[in-house]
Amino acid sequence: MKIETTKHGSGKHAYTSISWDSVDKKVEIEFSVLARCCYSKKMNKVFASLYQERQVYLYDHDGNLYTKLPIPIKNGYQYMGLNANEKSSTGIALLYAPIKSQYGNEWGEYEQYELLQSEDSLGRFIDIYR
């Protein structure tokens, strides 16, 4: 599925709209903040990460809100976004960058962690994001 993402405005007034083609209509969703989106083939859902709200929204193919998950805090790391990843049970990985010297590898590469549909939505380490 191809998701179109459009950023509107700038600075603290920036917001995002996303759209995609459903079976019989074009779905359009507008967020009041910046959002990053990707599609999970495994779940047939659109995932929208709203960092300012510390939430990940899941939408079905027709644009109905399925659920919201918290963006987990990972000690020593900063959340950087979502990535489609078939190694995750949901088909989506959370990206984190080490922000403290004793975390991550010597190159400070982004790390991918499984996104789960549970109270603690941060799952196992999947891989380095390259």
N, CA, C and O atoms as a printed pandas DataFrame, in Angstrom:
     atom_number atom_name residue_name chain_id  residue_number  x_coord  y_coord  z_coord
0              1         N          MET        A               1    0.847   -1.169    0.000
1              2        CA          MET        A               1    0.000    0.000    0.000
2              3         C          MET        A               1    0.894    1.234    0.000
3              4         O          MET        A               1    1.880    1.300    0.735
4              5         N          LYS        A               2    0.551    2.180   -0.806
5              6        CA          LYS        A               2    1.295    3.428   -0.877
6              7         C          LYS        A               2    0.573    4.482   -0.043
7              8         O          LYS        A               2   -0.592    4.794   -0.286
8              9         N          ILE        A               3    1.285    5.023    0.944
9             10        CA          ILE        A               3    0.737    6.067    1.803
10            11         C          ILE        A               3    1.378    7.387    1.401
11            12         O          ILE        A               3    2.602    7.501    1.342
12            13         N          GLU        A               4    0.547    8.374    1.128
13            14        CA          GLU        A               4    1.054    9.711    0.828
14            15         C          GLU        A               4    1.045   10.524    2.111
15            16         O          GLU        A               4    0.029   10.603    2.800
16            17         N          THR        A               5    2.193   11.131    2.428
17            18        CA          THR        A               5    2.327   11.940    3.629
18            19         C          THR        A               5    2.644   13.367    3.218
19            20         O          THR        A               5    3.546   13.601    2.414
20            21         N          THR        A               6    1.896   14.331    3.775
21            22        CA          THR        A               6    2.115   15.732    3.463
22            23         C          THR        A               6    2.294   16.519    4.746
23            24         O          THR        A               6    1.457   16.468    5.648
24            25         N          LYS        A               7    3.388   17.242    4.813
25            26        CA          LYS        A               7    3.639   18.126    5.949
26            27         C          LYS        A               7    3.100   19.507    5.606
27            28         O          LYS        A               7    3.345   20.027    4.518
28            29         N          HIS        A               8    2.374   20.089    6.532
29            30        CA          HIS        A               8    1.811   21.423    6.352
30            31         C          HIS        A               8    2.403   22.355    7.403
31            32         O          HIS        A               8    2.702   21.918    8.515
32            33         N          GLY        A               9    2.575   23.619    7.072
33            34        CA          GLY        A               9    3.057   24.599    8.029
34            35         C          GLY        A               9    4.524   24.374    8.377
35            36         O          GLY        A               9    5.226   23.598    7.728
36            37         N          SER        A              10    4.968   25.077    9.425
37            38        CA          SER        A              10    6.356   24.945    9.860
38            39         C          SER        A              10    6.469   25.234   11.346
39            40         O          SER        A              10    5.561   25.792   11.962
40            41         N          GLY        A              11    7.608   24.842   11.906
41            42        CA          GLY        A              11    7.869   25.085   13.318
42            43         C          GLY        A              11    6.820   24.456   14.211
43            44         O          GLY        A              11    6.374   23.336   13.966
44            45         N          LYS        A              12    6.430   25.179   15.244
45            46        CA          LYS        A              12    5.453   24.639   16.191
46            47         C          LYS        A              12    4.035   24.572   15.619
47            48         O          LYS        A              12    3.127   24.048   16.263
48            49         N          HIS        A              13    3.850   25.104   14.412
49            50        CA          HIS        A              13    2.538   25.065   13.757
50            51         C          HIS        A              13    2.459   23.988   12.684
51            52         O          HIS        A              13    1.490   23.934   11.928
52            53         N          ALA        A              14    3.470   23.135   12.614
53            54        CA          ALA        A              14    3.497   22.087   11.591
54            55         C          ALA        A              14    2.538   20.955   11.961
55            56         O          ALA        A              14    2.368   20.618   13.133
56            57         N          TYR        A              15    1.923   20.385   10.941
57            58        CA          TYR        A              15    1.054   19.227   11.118
58            59         C          TYR        A              15    1.129   18.362    9.871
59            60         O          TYR        A              15    1.715   18.761    8.864
60            61         N          THR        A              16    0.540   17.187    9.940
61            62        CA          THR        A              16    0.672   16.203    8.876
62            63         C          THR        A              16   -0.688   15.676    8.439
63            64         O          THR        A              16   -1.598   15.519    9.252
64            65         N          SER        A              17   -0.812   15.407    7.147
65            66        CA          SER        A              17   -1.965   14.669    6.642
66            67         C          SER        A              17   -1.434   13.457    5.880
67            68         O          SER        A              17   -0.382   13.510    5.243
68            69         N          ILE        A              18   -2.189   12.370    5.964
69            70        CA          ILE        A              18   -1.823   11.153    5.238
70            71         C          ILE        A              18   -3.031   10.699    4.415
71            72         O          ILE        A              18   -4.176   11.011    4.743
72            73         N          SER        A              19   -2.759    9.972    3.360
73            74        CA          SER        A              19   -3.851    9.434    2.545
74            75         C          SER        A              19   -3.380    8.181    1.826
75            76         O          SER        A              19   -2.190    7.976    1.584
76            77         N          TRP        A              20   -4.364    7.349    1.495
77            78        CA          TRP        A              20   -4.113    6.142    0.713
78            79         C          TRP        A              20   -5.413    5.725    0.063
79            80         O          TRP        A              20   -6.492    6.178    0.444
80            81         N          ASP        A              21   -5.295    4.859   -0.919
81            82        CA          ASP        A              21   -6.474    4.351   -1.607
82            83         C          ASP        A              21   -6.956    3.083   -0.939
83            84         O          ASP        A              21   -6.207    2.114   -0.812
84            85         N          SER        A              22   -8.222    3.090   -0.509
85            86        CA          SER        A              22   -8.880    1.906    0.027
86            87         C          SER        A              22   -9.570    1.219   -1.136
87            88         O          SER        A              22   -9.425    1.641   -2.284
88            89         N          VAL        A              23  -10.308    0.179   -0.853
89            90        CA          VAL        A              23  -10.985   -0.578   -1.916
90            91         C          VAL        A              23  -11.933    0.309   -2.718
91            92         O          VAL        A              23  -11.913    0.284   -3.949
92            93         N          ASP        A              24  -12.761    1.090   -2.032
93            94        CA          ASP        A              24  -13.769    1.875   -2.739
94            95         C          ASP        A              24  -13.719    3.375   -2.458
95            96         O          ASP        A              24  -14.637    4.104   -2.832
96            97         N          LYS        A              25  -12.649    3.844   -1.797
97            98        CA          LYS        A              25  -12.556    5.276   -1.511
98            99         C          LYS        A              25  -11.114    5.669   -1.223
99           100         O          LYS        A              25  -10.250    4.824   -0.987
100          101         N          LYS        A              26  -10.887    6.959   -1.248
101          102        CA          LYS        A              26   -9.587    7.491   -0.841
102          103         C          LYS        A              26   -9.702    7.875    0.630
103          104         O          LYS        A              26  -10.589    8.641    1.006
104          105         N          VAL        A              27   -8.821    7.353    1.448
105          106        CA          VAL        A              27   -8.812    7.637    2.884
106          107         C          VAL        A              27   -7.872    8.808    3.136
107          108         O          VAL        A              27   -6.748    8.829    2.636
108          109         N          GLU        A              28   -8.336    9.781    3.913
109          110        CA          GLU        A              28   -7.508   10.915    4.287
110          111         C          GLU        A              28   -7.646   11.157    5.782
111          112         O          GLU        A              28   -8.754   11.232    6.314
112          113         N          ILE        A              29   -6.493   11.279    6.457
113          114        CA          ILE        A              29   -6.478   11.523    7.899
114          115         C          ILE        A              29   -5.541   12.699    8.150
115          116         O          ILE        A              29   -4.434   12.750    7.614
116          117         N          GLU        A              30   -5.993   13.632    8.964
117          118        CA          GLU        A              30   -5.168   14.784    9.313
118          119         C          GLU        A              30   -4.851   14.746   10.801
119          120         O          GLU        A              30   -5.730   14.527   11.634
120          121         N          PHE        A              31   -3.582   14.963   11.115
121          122        CA          PHE        A              31   -3.135   15.026   12.497
122          123         C          PHE        A              31   -2.790   16.473   12.828
123          124         O          PHE        A              31   -2.363   17.220   11.948
124          125         N          SER        A              32   -2.966   16.870   14.053
125          126        CA          SER        A              32   -2.664   18.244   14.449
126          127         C          SER        A              32   -1.183   18.451   14.747
127          128         O          SER        A              32   -0.758   19.568   15.038
128          129         N          VAL        A              33   -0.404   17.386   14.676
129          130        CA          VAL        A              33    1.043   17.427   14.914
130          131         C          VAL        A              33    1.736   16.675   13.784
131          132         O          VAL        A              33    1.079   16.114   12.908
132          133         N          LEU        A              34    3.062   16.666   13.809
133          134        CA          LEU        A              34    3.813   15.899   12.816
134          135         C          LEU        A              34    3.662   14.406   13.076
135          136         O          LEU        A              34    3.623   13.970   14.227
136          137         N          ALA        A              35    3.579   13.636   12.019
137          138        CA          ALA        A              35    3.415   12.191   12.122
138          139         C          ALA        A              35    4.277   11.508   11.072
139          140         O          ALA        A              35    4.512   12.050    9.992
140          141         N          ARG        A              36    4.735   10.332   11.400
141          142        CA          ARG        A              36    5.458    9.478   10.468
142          143         C          ARG        A              36    4.631    8.202   10.328
143          144         O          ARG        A              36    4.121    7.675   11.316
144          145         N          CYS        A              37    4.504    7.712    9.104
145          146        CA          CYS        A              37    3.608    6.572    8.864
146          147         C          CYS        A              37    4.299    5.467    8.077
147          148         O          CYS        A              37    5.226    5.712    7.305
148          149         N          CYS        A              38    3.828    4.256    8.292
149          150        CA          CYS        A              38    4.217    3.136    7.455
150          151         C          CYS        A              38    3.129    2.072    7.517
151          152         O          CYS        A              38    2.255    2.097    8.383
152          153         N          TYR        A              39    3.205    1.151    6.588
153          154        CA          TYR        A              39    2.186    0.124    6.429
154          155         C          TYR        A              39    2.753   -1.230    6.846
155          156         O          TYR        A              39    3.892   -1.562    6.519
156          157         N          SER        A              40    1.956   -2.002    7.566
157          158        CA          SER        A              40    2.328   -3.361    7.950
158          159         C          SER        A              40    1.560   -4.352    7.078
159          160         O          SER        A              40    0.334   -4.438    7.158
160          161         N          LYS        A              41    2.280   -5.092    6.250
161          162        CA          LYS        A              41    1.648   -6.139    5.441
162          163         C          LYS        A              41    1.104   -7.247    6.335
163          164         O          LYS        A              41    0.043   -7.808    6.063
164          165         N          LYS        A              42    1.844   -7.563    7.415
165          166        CA          LYS        A              42    1.426   -8.644    8.313
166          167         C          LYS        A              42    0.077   -8.371    8.946
167          168         O          LYS        A              42   -0.724   -9.291    9.109
168          169         N          MET        A              43   -0.187   -7.136    9.303
169          170        CA          MET        A              43   -1.431   -6.794    9.989
170          171         C          MET        A              43   -2.448   -6.094    9.087
171          172         O          MET        A              43   -3.595   -5.889    9.483
172          173         N          ASN        A              44   -2.024   -5.728    7.874
173          174        CA          ASN        A              44   -2.867   -4.960    6.967
174          175         C          ASN        A              44   -3.384   -3.697    7.672
175          176         O          ASN        A              44   -4.573   -3.381    7.624
176          177         N          LYS        A              45   -2.457   -2.989    8.325
177          178        CA          LYS        A              45   -2.782   -1.777    9.074
178          179         C          LYS        A              45   -1.781   -0.683    8.732
179          180         O          LYS        A              45   -0.640   -0.957    8.360
180          181         N          VAL        A              46   -2.231    0.561    8.866
181          182        CA          VAL        A              46   -1.373    1.729    8.729
182          183         C          VAL        A              46   -0.996    2.169   10.138
183          184         O          VAL        A              46   -1.861    2.327   10.999
184          185         N          PHE        A              47    0.288    2.363   10.366
185          186        CA          PHE        A              47    0.808    2.802   11.656
186          187         C          PHE        A              47    1.244    4.254   11.528
187          188         O          PHE        A              47    1.992    4.601   10.614
188          189         N          ALA        A              48    0.782    5.100   12.433
189          190        CA          ALA        A              48    1.151    6.512   12.441
190          191         C          ALA        A              48    1.789    6.827   13.787
191          192         O          ALA        A              48    1.167    6.657   14.835
192          193         N          SER        A              49    3.022    7.284   13.749
193          194        CA          SER        A              49    3.763    7.626   14.961
194          195         C          SER        A              49    3.646    9.130   15.200
195          196         O          SER        A              49    4.065    9.931   14.365
196          197         N          LEU        A              50    3.077    9.506   16.338
197          198        CA          LEU        A              50    2.943   10.910   16.719
198          199         C          LEU        A              50    3.836   11.139   17.934
199          200         O          LEU        A              50    3.420   10.933   19.074
200          201         N          TYR        A              51    5.064   11.567   17.673
201          202        CA          TYR        A              51    6.065   11.692   18.728
202          203         C          TYR        A              51    5.606   12.659   19.825
203          204         O          TYR        A              51    5.787   12.379   21.010
204          205         N          GLN        A              52    5.020   13.780   19.443
205          206        CA          GLN        A              52    4.589   14.778   20.434
206          207         C          GLN        A              52    3.541   14.219   21.391
207          208         O          GLN        A              52    3.453   14.662   22.537
208          209         N          GLU        A              53    2.765   13.274   20.946
209          210        CA          GLU        A              53    1.749   12.644   21.791
210          211         C          GLU        A              53    2.262   11.354   22.432
211          212         O          GLU        A              53    1.591   10.769   23.283
212          213         N          ARG        A              54    3.456   10.914   22.021
213          214        CA          ARG        A              54    4.050    9.651   22.490
214          215         C          ARG        A              54    3.089    8.481   22.257
215          216         O          ARG        A              54    2.903    7.624   23.121
216          217         N          GLN        A              55    2.486    8.472   21.064
217          218        CA          GLN        A              55    1.520    7.441   20.698
218          219         C          GLN        A              55    1.783    6.933   19.279
219          220         O          GLN        A              55    2.285    7.657   18.419
220          221         N          VAL        A              56    1.431    5.676   19.066
221          222        CA          VAL        A              56    1.378    5.096   17.731
222          223         C          VAL        A              56   -0.080    4.729   17.484
223          224         O          VAL        A              56   -0.669    3.956   18.239
224          225         N          TYR        A              57   -0.658    5.288   16.423
225          226        CA          TYR        A              57   -2.046    5.015   16.058
226          227         C          TYR        A              57   -2.049    3.933   14.983
227          228         O          TYR        A              57   -1.236    3.972   14.059
228          229         N          LEU        A              58   -2.949    2.977   15.098
229          230        CA          LEU        A              58   -3.114    1.946   14.088
230          231         C          LEU        A              58   -4.473    2.130   13.423
231          232         O          LEU        A              58   -5.495    2.254   14.098
232          233         N          TYR        A              59   -4.472    2.146   12.097
233          234        CA          TYR        A              59   -5.695    2.310   11.319
234          235         C          TYR        A              59   -5.901    1.105   10.414
235          236         O          TYR        A              59   -4.943    0.542    9.884
236          237         N          ASP        A              60   -7.155    0.714   10.243
237          238        CA          ASP        A              60   -7.430   -0.352    9.291
238          239         C          ASP        A              60   -7.394    0.227    7.880
239          240         O          ASP        A              60   -7.202    1.428    7.692
240          241         N          HIS        A              61   -7.579   -0.633    6.909
241          242        CA          HIS        A              61   -7.478   -0.252    5.496
242          243         C          HIS        A              61   -8.473    0.851    5.120
243          244         O          HIS        A              61   -8.209    1.642    4.215
244          245         N          ASP        A              62   -9.620    0.906    5.815
245          246        CA          ASP        A              62  -10.641    1.917    5.512
246          247         C          ASP        A              62  -10.475    3.212    6.301
247          248         O          ASP        A              62  -11.300    4.118    6.184
248          249         N          GLY        A              63   -9.407    3.305    7.112
249          250        CA          GLY        A              63   -9.136    4.533    7.848
250          251         C          GLY        A              63   -9.770    4.603    9.221
251          252         O          GLY        A              63   -9.760    5.662    9.848
252          253         N          ASN        A              64  -10.324    3.495    9.705
253          254        CA          ASN        A              64  -10.899    3.461   11.048
254          255         C          ASN        A              64   -9.794    3.232   12.076
255          256         O          ASN        A              64   -8.929    2.377   11.887
256          257         N          LEU        A              65   -9.828    3.996   13.158
257          258        CA          LEU        A              65   -8.833    3.826   14.212
258          259         C          LEU        A              65   -9.024    2.471   14.868
259          260         O          LEU        A              65  -10.101    2.175   15.386
260          261         N          TYR        A              66   -7.993    1.654   14.848
261          262        CA          TYR        A              66   -8.035    0.305   15.401
262          263         C          TYR        A              66   -7.629    0.334   16.877
263          264         O          TYR        A              66   -8.326   -0.219   17.729
264          265         N          THR        A              67   -6.502    0.978   17.171
265          266        CA          THR        A              67   -6.030    1.102   18.553
266          267         C          THR        A              67   -4.915    2.134   18.612
267          268         O          THR        A              67   -4.416    2.587   17.582
268          269         N          LYS        A              68   -4.530    2.500   19.828
269          270        CA          LYS        A              68   -3.375    3.360   20.076
270          271         C          LYS        A              68   -2.429    2.614   21.008
271          272         O          LYS        A              68   -2.861    1.922   21.930
272          273         N          LEU        A              69   -1.134    2.765   20.751
273          274        CA          LEU        A              69   -0.115    2.165   21.596
274          275         C          LEU        A              69    0.835    3.261   22.069
275          276         O          LEU        A              69    1.119    4.192   21.317
276          277         N          PRO        A              70    1.324    3.166   23.292
277          278        CA          PRO        A              70    2.295    4.161   23.747
278          279         C          PRO        A              70    3.648    3.939   23.069
279          280         O          PRO        A              70    4.030    2.804   22.780
280          281         N          ILE        A              71    4.366    5.035   22.820
281          282        CA          ILE        A              71    5.744    4.914   22.350
282          283         C          ILE        A              71    6.592    4.667   23.595
283          284         O          ILE        A              71    6.679    5.536   24.461
284          285         N          PRO        A              72    7.208    3.511   23.694
285          286        CA          PRO        A              72    7.969    3.188   24.899
286          287         C          PRO        A              72    9.217    4.052   25.061
287          288         O          PRO        A              72    9.870    4.414   24.083
288          289         N          ILE        A              73    9.528    4.367   26.290
289          290        CA          ILE        A              73   10.774    5.046   26.610
290          291         C          ILE        A              73   11.825    3.960   26.812
291          292         O          ILE        A              73   11.598    2.992   27.538
292          293         N          LYS        A              74   12.960    4.126   26.172
293          294        CA          LYS        A              74   14.064    3.174   26.302
294          295         C          LYS        A              74   15.243    3.923   26.905
295          296         O          LYS        A              74   15.797    4.832   26.287
296          297         N          ASN        A              75   15.619    3.535   28.109
297          298        CA          ASN        A              75   16.683    4.210   28.834
298          299         C          ASN        A              75   17.969    4.265   28.005
299          300         O          ASN        A              75   18.421    3.245   27.486
300          301         N          GLY        A              76   18.557    5.466   27.884
301          302        CA          GLY        A              76   19.795    5.657   27.150
302          303         C          GLY        A              76   19.620    5.852   25.659
303          304         O          GLY        A              76   20.601    5.993   24.929
304          305         N          TYR        A              77   18.362    5.862   25.194
305          306        CA          TYR        A              77   18.066    5.969   23.768
306          307         C          TYR        A              77   16.999    7.033   23.519
307          308         O          TYR        A              77   16.225    7.382   24.411
308          309         N          GLN        A              78   16.977    7.539   22.284
309          310        CA          GLN        A              78   15.922    8.455   21.853
310          311         C          GLN        A              78   15.124    7.772   20.744
311          312         O          GLN        A              78   15.689    7.189   19.818
312          313         N          TYR        A              79   13.815    7.856   20.857
313          314        CA          TYR        A              79   12.934    7.302   19.830
314          315         C          TYR        A              79   13.112    8.095   18.538
315          316         O          TYR        A              79   13.160    9.325   18.569
316          317         N          MET        A              80   13.209    7.398   17.397
317          318        CA          MET        A              80   13.445    8.055   16.118
318          319         C          MET        A              80   12.363    7.787   15.064
319          320         O          MET        A              80   12.347    8.455   14.030
320          321         N          GLY        A              81   11.474    6.843   15.297
321          322        CA          GLY        A              81   10.422    6.611   14.317
322          323         C          GLY        A              81   10.083    5.148   14.132
323          324         O          GLY        A              81   10.499    4.286   14.906
324          325         N          LEU        A              82    9.316    4.892   13.082
325          326        CA          LEU        A              82    8.845    3.553   12.739
326          327         C          LEU        A              82    9.546    3.054   11.487
327          328         O          LEU        A              82   10.056    3.836   10.685
328          329         N          ASN        A              83    9.559    1.741   11.336
329          330        CA          ASN        A              83   10.103    1.130   10.139
330          331         C          ASN        A              83    9.371   -0.186    9.899
331          332         O          ASN        A              83    9.169   -0.969   10.827
332          333         N          ALA        A              84    8.978   -0.424    8.656
333          334        CA          ALA        A              84    8.405   -1.729    8.329
334          335         C          ALA        A              84    9.505   -2.776    8.489
335          336         O          ALA        A              84   10.622   -2.592    8.005
336          337         N          ASN        A              85    9.180   -3.885    9.178
337          338        CA          ASN        A              85   10.174   -4.936    9.399
338          339         C          ASN        A              85    9.441   -6.258    9.579
339          340         O          ASN        A              85    8.710   -6.445   10.552
340          341         N          GLU        A              86    9.638   -7.160    8.648
341          342        CA          GLU        A              86    8.944   -8.449    8.667
342          343         C          GLU        A              86    9.397   -9.365    9.805
343          344         O          GLU        A              86    8.727  -10.355   10.097
344          345         N          LYS        A              87   10.529   -9.049   10.454
345          346        CA          LYS        A              87   10.991   -9.850   11.588
346          347         C          LYS        A              87   10.175   -9.572   12.849
347          348         O          LYS        A              87   10.233  -10.344   13.806
348          349         N          SER        A              88    9.423   -8.486   12.854
349          350        CA          SER        A              88    8.573   -8.139   13.993
350          351         C          SER        A              88    7.226   -8.852   13.844
351          352         O          SER        A              88    6.728   -9.015   12.730
352          353         N          SER        A              89    6.642   -9.272   14.958
353          354        CA          SER        A              89    5.346   -9.964   14.896
354          355         C          SER        A              89    4.244   -9.070   14.339
355          356         O          SER        A              89    3.266   -9.569   13.782
356          357         N          THR        A              90    4.388   -7.762   14.483
357          358        CA          THR        A              90    3.399   -6.820   13.943
358          359         C          THR        A              90    3.795   -6.304   12.564
359          360         O          THR        A              90    3.008   -5.627   11.904
360          361         N          GLY        A              91    5.015   -6.623   12.128
361          362        CA          GLY        A              91    5.501   -6.118   10.842
362          363         C          GLY        A              91    6.071   -4.722   10.946
363          364         O          GLY        A              91    6.414   -4.124    9.926
364          365         N          ILE        A              92    6.182   -4.180   12.162
365          366        CA          ILE        A              92    6.682   -2.826   12.394
366          367         C          ILE        A              92    7.735   -2.849   13.488
367          368         O          ILE        A              92    7.582   -3.533   14.500
368          369         N          ALA        A              93    8.801   -2.098   13.275
369          370        CA          ALA        A              93    9.852   -1.938   14.280
370          371         C          ALA        A              93    9.894   -0.489   14.729
371          372         O          ALA        A              93    9.584    0.422   13.960
372          373         N          LEU        A              94   10.279   -0.284   15.978
373          374        CA          LEU        A              94   10.529    1.040   16.529
374          375         C          LEU        A              94   12.018    1.317   16.408
375          376         O          LEU        A              94   12.833    0.442   16.702
376          377         N          LEU        A              95   12.384    2.511   15.984
377          378        CA          LEU        A              95   13.785    2.873   15.823
378          379         C          LEU        A              95   14.240    3.727   17.002
379          380         O          LEU        A              95   13.558    4.668   17.407
380          381         N          TYR        A              96   15.395    3.384   17.537
381          382        CA          TYR        A              96   15.970    4.132   18.651
382          383         C          TYR        A              96   17.436    4.426   18.352
383          384         O          TYR        A              96   18.144    3.595   17.782
384          385         N          ALA        A              97   17.886    5.630   18.747
385          386        CA          ALA        A              97   19.285    6.021   18.613
386          387         C          ALA        A              97   19.881    6.163   20.007
387          388         O          ALA        A              97   19.268    6.771   20.885
388          389         N          PRO        A              98   21.080    5.604   20.218
389          390        CA          PRO        A              98   21.703    5.757   21.536
390          391         C          PRO        A              98   22.082    7.222   21.770
391          392         O          PRO        A              98   22.600    7.890   20.875
392          393         N          ILE        A              99   21.816    7.709   22.987
393          394        CA          ILE        A              99   22.159    9.092   23.313
394          395         C          ILE        A              99   23.143    9.180   24.477
395          396         O          ILE        A              99   23.547   10.269   24.883
396          397         N          LYS        A             100   23.517    8.031   25.000
397          398        CA          LYS        A             100   24.519    7.970   26.056
398          399         C          LYS        A             100   25.655    7.062   25.584
399          400         O          LYS        A             100   25.418    6.059   24.911
400          401         N          SER        A             101   26.865    7.414   25.935
401          402        CA          SER        A             101   28.034    6.713   25.400
402          403         C          SER        A             101   28.088    5.227   25.746
403          404         O          SER        A             101   28.664    4.449   24.985
404          405         N          GLN        A             102   27.516    4.816   26.848
405          406        CA          GLN        A             102   27.581    3.400   27.227
406          407         C          GLN        A             102   26.499    2.542   26.565
407          408         O          GLN        A             102   26.400    1.349   26.852
408          409         N          TYR        A             103   25.690    3.135   25.685
409          410        CA          TYR        A             103   24.616    2.406   25.003
410          411         C          TYR        A             103   24.921    2.294   23.518
411          412         O          TYR        A             103   25.626    3.129   22.951
412          413         N          GLY        A             104   24.384    1.252   22.895
413          414        CA          GLY        A             104   24.558    1.060   21.454
414          415         C          GLY        A             104   25.963    0.596   21.113
415          416         O          GLY        A             104   26.758    0.266   21.993
416          417         N          ASN        A             105   26.254    0.576   19.816
417          418        CA          ASN        A             105   27.587    0.166   19.390
418          419         C          ASN        A             105   28.490    1.382   19.203
419          420         O          ASN        A             105   28.058    2.518   19.400
420          421         N          GLU        A             106   29.728    1.145   18.828
421          422        CA          GLU        A             106   30.710    2.228   18.738
422          423         C          GLU        A             106   30.374    3.264   17.669
423          424         O          GLU        A             106   30.901    4.375   17.712
424          425         N          TRP        A             107   29.521    2.933   16.723
425          426        CA          TRP        A             107   29.151    3.863   15.662
426          427         C          TRP        A             107   27.862    4.616   15.977
427          428         O          TRP        A             107   27.477    5.516   15.231
428          429         N          GLY        A             108   27.199    4.264   17.059
429          430        CA          GLY        A             108   25.964    4.951   17.441
430          431         C          GLY        A             108   24.821    4.736   16.466
431          432         O          GLY        A             108   23.980    5.616   16.280
432          433         N          GLU        A             109   24.790    3.572   15.847
433          434        CA          GLU        A             109   23.765    3.290   14.835
434          435         C          GLU        A             109   22.380    3.131   15.456
435          436         O          GLU        A             109   22.243    2.740   16.615
436          437         N          TYR        A             110   21.362    3.443   14.662
437          438        CA          TYR        A             110   19.982    3.231   15.099
438          439         C          TYR        A             110   19.758    1.741   15.322
439          440         O          TYR        A             110   20.330    0.903   14.625
440          441         N          GLU        A             111   18.923    1.427   16.298
441          442        CA          GLU        A             111   18.576    0.042   16.580
442          443         C          GLU        A             111   17.077   -0.151   16.383
443          444         O          GLU        A             111   16.281    0.749   16.653
444          445         N          GLN        A             112   16.705   -1.335   15.910
445          446        CA          GLN        A             112   15.295   -1.662   15.690
446          447         C          GLN        A             112   14.820   -2.630   16.766
447          448         O          GLN        A             112   15.472   -3.629   17.067
448          449         N          TYR        A             113   13.663   -2.301   17.336
449          450        CA          TYR        A             113   13.043   -3.147   18.341
450          451         C          TYR        A             113   11.627   -3.470   17.888
451          452         O          TYR        A             113   10.944   -2.642   17.284
452          453         N          GLU        A             114   11.212   -4.668   18.187
453          454        CA          GLU        A             114    9.880   -5.128   17.805
454          455         C          GLU        A             114    8.802   -4.282   18.483
455          456         O          GLU        A             114    8.878   -4.015   19.683
456          457         N          LEU        A             115    7.802   -3.865   17.713
457          458        CA          LEU        A             115    6.632   -3.190   18.266
458          459         C          LEU        A             115    5.583   -4.254   18.551
459          460         O          LEU        A             115    5.172   -4.990   17.654
460          461         N          LEU        A             116    5.155   -4.327   19.803
461          462        CA          LEU        A             116    4.154   -5.303   20.219
462          463         C          LEU        A             116    2.818   -4.614   20.473
463          464         O          LEU        A             116    2.769   -3.405   20.704
464          465         N          GLN        A             117    1.748   -5.381   20.430
465          466        CA          GLN        A             117    0.423   -4.865   20.784
466          467         C          GLN        A             117    0.108   -5.280   22.213
467          468         O          GLN        A             117   -0.728   -6.152   22.452
468          469         N          SER        A             118    0.788   -4.644   23.158
469          470        CA          SER        A             118    0.586   -4.980   24.565
470          471         C          SER        A             118    0.839   -3.732   25.404
471          472         O          SER        A             118    1.220   -2.683   24.884
472          473         N          GLU        A             119    0.622   -3.865   26.707
473          474        CA          GLU        A             119    0.845   -2.745   27.624
474          475         C          GLU        A             119    2.273   -2.213   27.491
475          476         O          GLU        A             119    2.489   -1.003   27.418
476          477         N          ASP        A             120    3.242   -3.128   27.461
477          478        CA          ASP        A             120    4.632   -2.749   27.215
478          479         C          ASP        A             120    4.897   -3.061   25.752
479          480         O          ASP        A             120    5.259   -4.188   25.414
480          481         N          SER        A             121    4.723   -2.082   24.887
481          482        CA          SER        A             121    4.753   -2.334   23.448
482          483         C          SER        A             121    6.146   -2.474   22.857
483          484         O          SER        A             121    6.281   -2.679   21.650
484          485         N          LEU        A             122    7.203   -2.366   23.691
485          486        CA          LEU        A             122    8.559   -2.550   23.194
486          487         C          LEU        A             122    8.964   -4.008   23.349
487          488         O          LEU        A             122    9.012   -4.550   24.453
488          489         N          GLY        A             123    9.252   -4.620   22.218
489          490        CA          GLY        A             123    9.644   -6.026   22.223
490          491         C          GLY        A             123   11.144   -6.198   22.124
491          492         O          GLY        A             123   11.918   -5.340   22.549
492          493         N          ARG        A             124   11.532   -7.301   21.567
493          494        CA          ARG        A             124   12.936   -7.707   21.501
494          495         C          ARG        A             124   13.723   -6.875   20.480
495          496         O          ARG        A             124   13.157   -6.287   19.558
496          497         N          PHE        A             125   15.031   -6.849   20.673
497          498        CA          PHE        A             125   15.949   -6.226   19.714
498          499         C          PHE        A             125   15.891   -7.030   18.413
499          500         O          PHE        A             125   15.997   -8.256   18.438
500          501         N          ILE        A             126   15.726   -6.357   17.295
501          502        CA          ILE        A             126   15.676   -7.051   16.005
502          503         C          ILE        A             126   17.012   -6.959   15.284
503          504         O          ILE        A             126   17.586   -7.974   14.888
504          505         N          ASP        A             127   17.510   -5.719   15.115
505          506        CA          ASP        A             127   18.719   -5.544   14.320
506          507         C          ASP        A             127   19.119   -4.076   14.337
507          508         O          ASP        A             127   18.402   -3.218   14.852
508          509         N          ILE        A             128   20.282   -3.817   13.758
509          510        CA          ILE        A             128   20.726   -2.446   13.509
510          511         C          ILE        A             128   19.972   -1.947   12.273
511          512         O          ILE        A             128   19.733   -2.713   11.339
512          513         N          TYR        A             129   19.604   -0.680   12.267
513          514        CA          TYR        A             129   18.920   -0.091   11.120
514          515         C          TYR        A             129   19.960    0.563   10.226
515          516         O          TYR        A             129   20.670    1.476   10.649
516          517         N          ARG        A             130   20.045    0.101    9.009
517          518        CA          ARG        A             130   21.020    0.664    8.057
518          519         C          ARG        A             130   20.336    1.048    6.788
519          520         O          ARG        A             130   20.983    1.539    5.863
